[in-house]
Amino acid sequence: MEDQLKKKAKITPKSLLFFTFYQVVFISFLYPWVLSPIFDNVRMLNWYPMDAQLLDVDMEIYESEDGTQKQVVASYEYSINGKTYWNNRVDIHSKPNDTELASYHTTMYRLLQKHIKQGSIFSGWYNPRDPYDSVLDKNIRWSEIIIPGLVCFVFIFMGFVVYLAYIFREQEKSPDVVRRTPWLAKSKWKPEGIQSETKKDIRGQLLGGTLAALLGVIFGYVGMMLILNRAYSGLFFIVIGMVGFYVMFKSVSSWLRFKSIGDVFVTITPFPGQIGGKVSGYIQFPPLLAIRDKSIRILLKQSKIVTKRTANSNNKREFVNWEAVTFGKLKVTKLGTRIYFSFNAPDDLPESNTDVYCGDGEYWFLNVSGEIPGDHFERRYELPVFKGSLSTKAKTTEKEQDRNFGRDRVNRLLSPPPKKGHASNAGKTLITVPVGEPVKNFSGELSRRVEMEICGATTIIRQRPILYDFCLWMMGASLLIVIIASVISIIKAEFYLFAFGVAFLIFALAIPTIFSMREVHITRDYLIRKNIRFGILRDVEQVRRNSVNELAAKSTGYTIYVGGQARKYYNLFAKSECGRDILIADFIPGFGVVEQLRKRVSLIIGRRARQAKKSPRRLDSVEKG
């Protein structure tokens, strides 16, 4: 049993060989591009100056599909202690440059040509231990090192991260262990406390932010070089670089917020949760964290995760089958604040996925969110929820909870629950924990897409275009471009006109959407849909209110994935007897949200439109009624 519970996997010879080969490949690129010039510069720190007489100077040009590259070449001689030496090494890098990003070779060629025409000497450096070893310019050109160095570092670093994740991955337990005690399939499922999935997500975001910042440096540098060489396409690279730094800022701020709160564990009592029974327990907050009653929202959901694999990427999608919400019961103990929760798990739902390798399958998640002093709290936990009665092993593990969290007996929630909650023994004190109810109210999500206003006998339903928020970002981006252009125009004055033209184009594209509004007026006699742009009424559609016999929600065919969760979008239509349809609202996220809007509009229009038409026979019976 103990061998099955080990978390660390052994290093296999094949994995070590592949990792070594991967790192050797990128280190072999790193040495000539980055390490060799640095080592040479360190080696030349103790070299002596010398006077070189230039013999020949030329510029070599290399034409290829990637562009034109140049390299200055020169031969020279110098005398040391009465003996003459010859060499042709000009600089420490000794490789050609792209003419668009660097002008070193052009500048050096002109300088050497000037000296050879004047017959003057050129100051260089030689190795006192080996006078044949010399160079004219021993300075490092960091512009030649930063980009390839960062690229190699990113791949080498990612290789270490992936290999560490592989060797420390969780091993799959034996089939017998999973069959007898499935709640032991994953090491994170512990009776004394389950750690949040958010911690793993935060680490992934921090890693991604670091890589984004490194790429931001690369793109930002390339952009500046292009702009200084009057290639205004460099603005695009600068914007990408700024996005990289923004991603880094967001990931670091999320990590700092997570660390300031600390670890928050979830304990299930009894362990594990039961399908067709109770999923109950408490959330253990740190002692110094002040939590107010009814401020933390606890949502339990059962989801199916499916990975859509394509040639270029793998996208995880989450489909929610069932969810319930509660605010729990707050209790302050010596170990910190606890919020007890309880849910009735329907008996027709699948069990938790026990496969530690495959991410696809059925999952039970507990989402905890709410406002705490000075911050917004949000955590996500994967819970073990299975069918059948608890085994002896599952019951005895509750003693481990007491040893880990102290001998506070408030966490005993084993007594049979009443109809509206269940009791917990805390010495002689009973704590009634409210049972979570299935989620039925989608007012928050609905209000983000639709505004409803009652003006006398008229109900107005207003809706902004789906791209309204995106166009606001476009307008902000146009302002940012103008600000950047104002700074860079000090160096290149003509750049400002180009940047201002791009910003004006982005601004002009966003304006029509920002000043657009769609309204549906439900009056005593009519349903009127109006499209308004720049405060001017563009077109109107209307049907008689008493002719509306159906409110129908139709899928748009679009599915957007927010936070890995799939959300289908729907349009709501009012269908009249004359065959005309009036669009009430479009792109409403989720069937539950559009169904809530349909019921609200049905109550406003009248009883005839409360239910959709199912068949001609049902329509006739409704009309007769």
PDB file of C-alpha atoms in Angstrom, residues 22 149-162 202-220 240-249 251-252:
ATOM      1  CA  TYR A  22      17.198  18.224 -25.715  1.00  0.00           C
ATOM      2  CA  GLY A 149      20.404  34.316 -25.312  1.00  0.00           C
ATOM      3  CA  LEU A 150      16.816  34.842 -24.233  1.00  0.00           C
ATOM      4  CA  VAL A 151      15.501  32.446 -26.879  1.00  0.00           C
ATOM      5  CA  CYS A 152      17.897  29.693 -25.798  1.00  0.00           C
ATOM      6  CA  PHE A 153      17.208  30.381 -22.121  1.00  0.00           C
ATOM      7  CA  VAL A 154      13.451  30.079 -22.666  1.00  0.00           C
ATOM      8  CA  PHE A 155      13.793  26.655 -24.299  1.00  0.00           C
ATOM      9  CA  ILE A 156      16.364  25.409 -21.767  1.00  0.00           C
ATOM     10  CA  PHE A 157      14.228  26.630 -18.870  1.00  0.00           C
ATOM     11  CA  MET A 158      11.103  25.048 -20.308  1.00  0.00           C
ATOM     12  CA  GLY A 159      13.000  21.786 -20.709  1.00  0.00           C
ATOM     13  CA  PHE A 160      13.856  21.799 -16.994  1.00  0.00           C
ATOM     14  CA  VAL A 161      10.282  22.629 -16.015  1.00  0.00           C
ATOM     15  CA  VAL A 162       8.752  19.905 -18.179  1.00  0.00           C
ATOM     16  CA  ILE A 202      -1.172  30.333  -9.914  1.00  0.00           C
ATOM     17  CA  ARG A 203       2.169  28.589 -10.374  1.00  0.00           C
ATOM     18  CA  GLY A 204       1.336  27.943 -14.014  1.00  0.00           C
ATOM     19  CA  GLN A 205       0.357  31.596 -14.484  1.00  0.00           C
ATOM     20  CA  LEU A 206       3.617  32.732 -12.872  1.00  0.00           C
ATOM     21  CA  LEU A 207       5.617  30.493 -15.189  1.00  0.00           C
ATOM     22  CA  GLY A 208       3.652  31.732 -18.179  1.00  0.00           C
ATOM     23  CA  GLY A 209       4.112  35.344 -17.051  1.00  0.00           C
ATOM     24  CA  THR A 210       7.881  34.848 -16.800  1.00  0.00           C
ATOM     25  CA  LEU A 211       8.045  33.461 -20.311  1.00  0.00           C
ATOM     26  CA  ALA A 212       5.783  36.272 -21.554  1.00  0.00           C
ATOM     27  CA  ALA A 213       8.117  38.866 -20.017  1.00  0.00           C
ATOM     28  CA  LEU A 214      11.155  37.269 -21.671  1.00  0.00           C
ATOM     29  CA  LEU A 215       9.396  37.272 -25.010  1.00  0.00           C
ATOM     30  CA  GLY A 216       8.323  40.863 -24.295  1.00  0.00           C
ATOM     31  CA  VAL A 217      11.986  41.852 -23.965  1.00  0.00           C
ATOM     32  CA  ILE A 218      12.767  40.182 -27.278  1.00  0.00           C
ATOM     33  CA  PHE A 219       9.879  41.764 -29.182  1.00  0.00           C
ATOM     34  CA  GLY A 220      10.402  45.154 -27.529  1.00  0.00           C
ATOM     35  CA  ILE A 240       3.494  42.756 -28.339  1.00  0.00           C
ATOM     36  CA  GLY A 241       6.342  43.372 -25.894  1.00  0.00           C
ATOM     37  CA  MET A 242       4.093  45.536 -23.719  1.00  0.00           C
ATOM     38  CA  VAL A 243       1.454  42.802 -23.733  1.00  0.00           C
ATOM     39  CA  GLY A 244       4.107  40.366 -22.484  1.00  0.00           C
ATOM     40  CA  PHE A 245       4.994  42.648 -19.576  1.00  0.00           C
ATOM     41  CA  TYR A 246       1.299  43.130 -18.787  1.00  0.00           C
ATOM     42  CA  VAL A 247       0.829  39.353 -18.590  1.00  0.00           C
ATOM     43  CA  MET A 248       3.809  39.181 -16.246  1.00  0.00           C
ATOM     44  CA  PHE A 249       2.355  41.959 -14.069  1.00  0.00           C
ATOM     45  CA  SER A 251       0.538  36.848 -12.922  1.00  0.00           C
ATOM     46  CA  VAL A 252       2.818  38.363 -10.271  1.00  0.00           C
TER      47      VAL A 252
END
